[in-house]
Structure formats: structure tokens, C-alpha cells
Amino acid sequence: MIPSKLFNYIVMTPREKAKELFRKFIAPTQQWDDVDGYITDEYNAKQCSLIAVDEVIEALHEHHWQNRLIINYWEEVKQEIEK
């Protein structure tokens, strides 16, 4: 659970951030179907969201980010996407 003092710096909960990322990847992963029009590809949107979060976490580790609360936040975002 994210400590309340971290919310001074983070506007969204991990669940809200996960939903936002997922929504951002829905349109780019849609596929055209001649009968039904655009079809939402939720699987690929989820995979893209997970890749984005993994990149953030990896960048934090590579730059020796010392604030474990931020890393925990992004790990919780990843858990929310995986649900």
C-alpha cells in the first residue's frame, strides 16, 4: 500500500494510473474489421501498458533512484494492470 505522504506528489492512485495507461493504448492497438469496423484489442493494450510500466521501473533502477516509494508505486501500477 502506498503511504499517504506519497500522495502529496502523486495525483493518481496506482489503479487510476493503470486504467489511464490502458486507455491510452486502446486506440493504437485497435484493428479494422470490414464487418464490425474498429475492434478493440484489449490484450495488446494490456501488453503495451505492461511494457511501458516495465520501462519506467527499469529506468528508475538504472538511474539508481533512491526513493523506494516511487518504485513501489509503479510496481503497484503494474499489479493493477495484470489484474
GROMACS .gro file of C-alpha atoms in nm:
model
   83
    1MET     CA    1   0.000   0.000   0.000
    2ILE     CA    2   0.126   0.347  -0.088
    3PRO     CA    3   0.181   0.563   0.224
    4SER     CA    4  -0.042   0.871   0.241
    5LYS     CA    5   0.254   1.111   0.244
    6LEU     CA    6   0.342   0.998  -0.109
    7PHE     CA    7   0.007   1.125  -0.237
    8ASN     CA    8   0.141   1.478  -0.189
    9TYR     CA    9   0.348   1.403  -0.501
   10ILE     CA   10   0.131   1.157  -0.692
   11VAL     CA   11  -0.206   1.266  -0.823
   12MET     CA   12  -0.341   0.924  -0.926
   13THR     CA   13  -0.375   0.602  -0.734
   14PRO     CA   14  -0.199   0.300  -0.888
   15ARG     CA   15  -0.539   0.173  -1.010
   16GLU     CA   16  -0.621   0.507  -1.176
   17LYS     CA   17  -0.278   0.520  -1.342
   18ALA     CA   18  -0.318   0.163  -1.469
   19LYS     CA   19  -0.656   0.248  -1.622
   20GLU     CA   20  -0.516   0.565  -1.779
   21LEU     CA   21  -0.228   0.376  -1.943
   22PHE     CA   22  -0.462   0.106  -2.068
   23ARG     CA   23  -0.695   0.366  -2.222
   24LYS     CA   24  -0.402   0.536  -2.395
   25PHE     CA   25  -0.308   0.211  -2.568
   26ILE     CA   26  -0.660   0.110  -2.675
   27ALA     CA   27  -0.675   0.330  -2.989
   28PRO     CA   28  -0.327   0.242  -3.123
   29THR     CA   29  -0.398  -0.130  -3.084
   30GLN     CA   30  -0.744  -0.131  -3.245
   31GLN     CA   31  -0.787  -0.346  -3.552
   32TRP     CA   32  -1.010  -0.283  -3.851
   33ASP     CA   33  -1.277  -0.538  -3.938
   34ASP     CA   34  -1.475  -0.496  -4.262
   35VAL     CA   35  -1.796  -0.606  -4.092
   36ASP     CA   36  -1.772  -0.459  -3.742
   37GLY     CA   37  -1.543  -0.159  -3.800
   38TYR     CA   38  -1.277  -0.100  -3.539
   39ILE     CA   39  -1.235  -0.380  -3.287
   40THR     CA   40  -1.076  -0.308  -2.952
   41ASP     CA   41  -0.770  -0.522  -2.885
   42GLU     CA   42  -0.764  -0.527  -2.506
   43TYR     CA   43  -0.496  -0.797  -2.488
   44ASN     CA   44  -0.243  -0.590  -2.683
   45ALA     CA   45  -0.338  -0.270  -2.499
   46LYS     CA   46  -0.267  -0.451  -2.173
   47GLN     CA   47   0.067  -0.582  -2.302
   48CYS     CA   48   0.171  -0.234  -2.418
   49SER     CA   49   0.076  -0.090  -2.079
   50LEU     CA   50   0.288  -0.351  -1.903
   51ILE     CA   51   0.584  -0.277  -2.130
   52ALA     CA   52   0.554   0.095  -2.055
   53VAL     CA   53   0.547   0.036  -1.679
   54ASP     CA   54   0.841  -0.206  -1.701
   55GLU     CA   55   1.037   0.065  -1.884
   56VAL     CA   56   0.963   0.317  -1.608
   57ILE     CA   57   1.068   0.072  -1.336
   58GLU     CA   58   1.383  -0.023  -1.527
   59ALA     CA   59   1.475   0.344  -1.578
   60LEU     CA   60   1.432   0.414  -1.208
   61HIS     CA   61   1.664   0.124  -1.123
   62GLU     CA   62   1.921   0.218  -1.390
   63HIS     CA   63   1.942   0.572  -1.259
   64HIS     CA   64   1.981   0.441  -0.904
   65TRP     CA   65   1.659   0.601  -0.790
   66GLN     CA   66   1.673   0.614  -0.412
   67ASN     CA   67   1.307   0.680  -0.338
   68ARG     CA   68   1.164   0.332  -0.289
   69LEU     CA   69   0.813   0.478  -0.255
   70ILE     CA   70   0.812   0.579  -0.622
   71ILE     CA   71   0.935   0.237  -0.733
   72ASN     CA   72   0.668   0.073  -0.516
   73TYR     CA   73   0.406   0.298  -0.674
   74TRP     CA   74   0.499   0.180  -1.026
   75GLU     CA   75   0.511  -0.181  -0.912
   76GLU     CA   76   0.157  -0.140  -0.778
   77VAL     CA   77   0.053   0.012  -1.112
   78LYS     CA   78   0.191  -0.299  -1.282
   79GLN     CA   79  -0.005  -0.524  -1.044
   80GLU     CA   80  -0.324  -0.334  -1.125
   81ILE     CA   81  -0.268  -0.379  -1.500
   82GLU     CA   82  -0.207  -0.751  -1.452
   83LYS     CA   83  -0.542  -0.797  -1.272
   0.00000   0.00000   0.00000
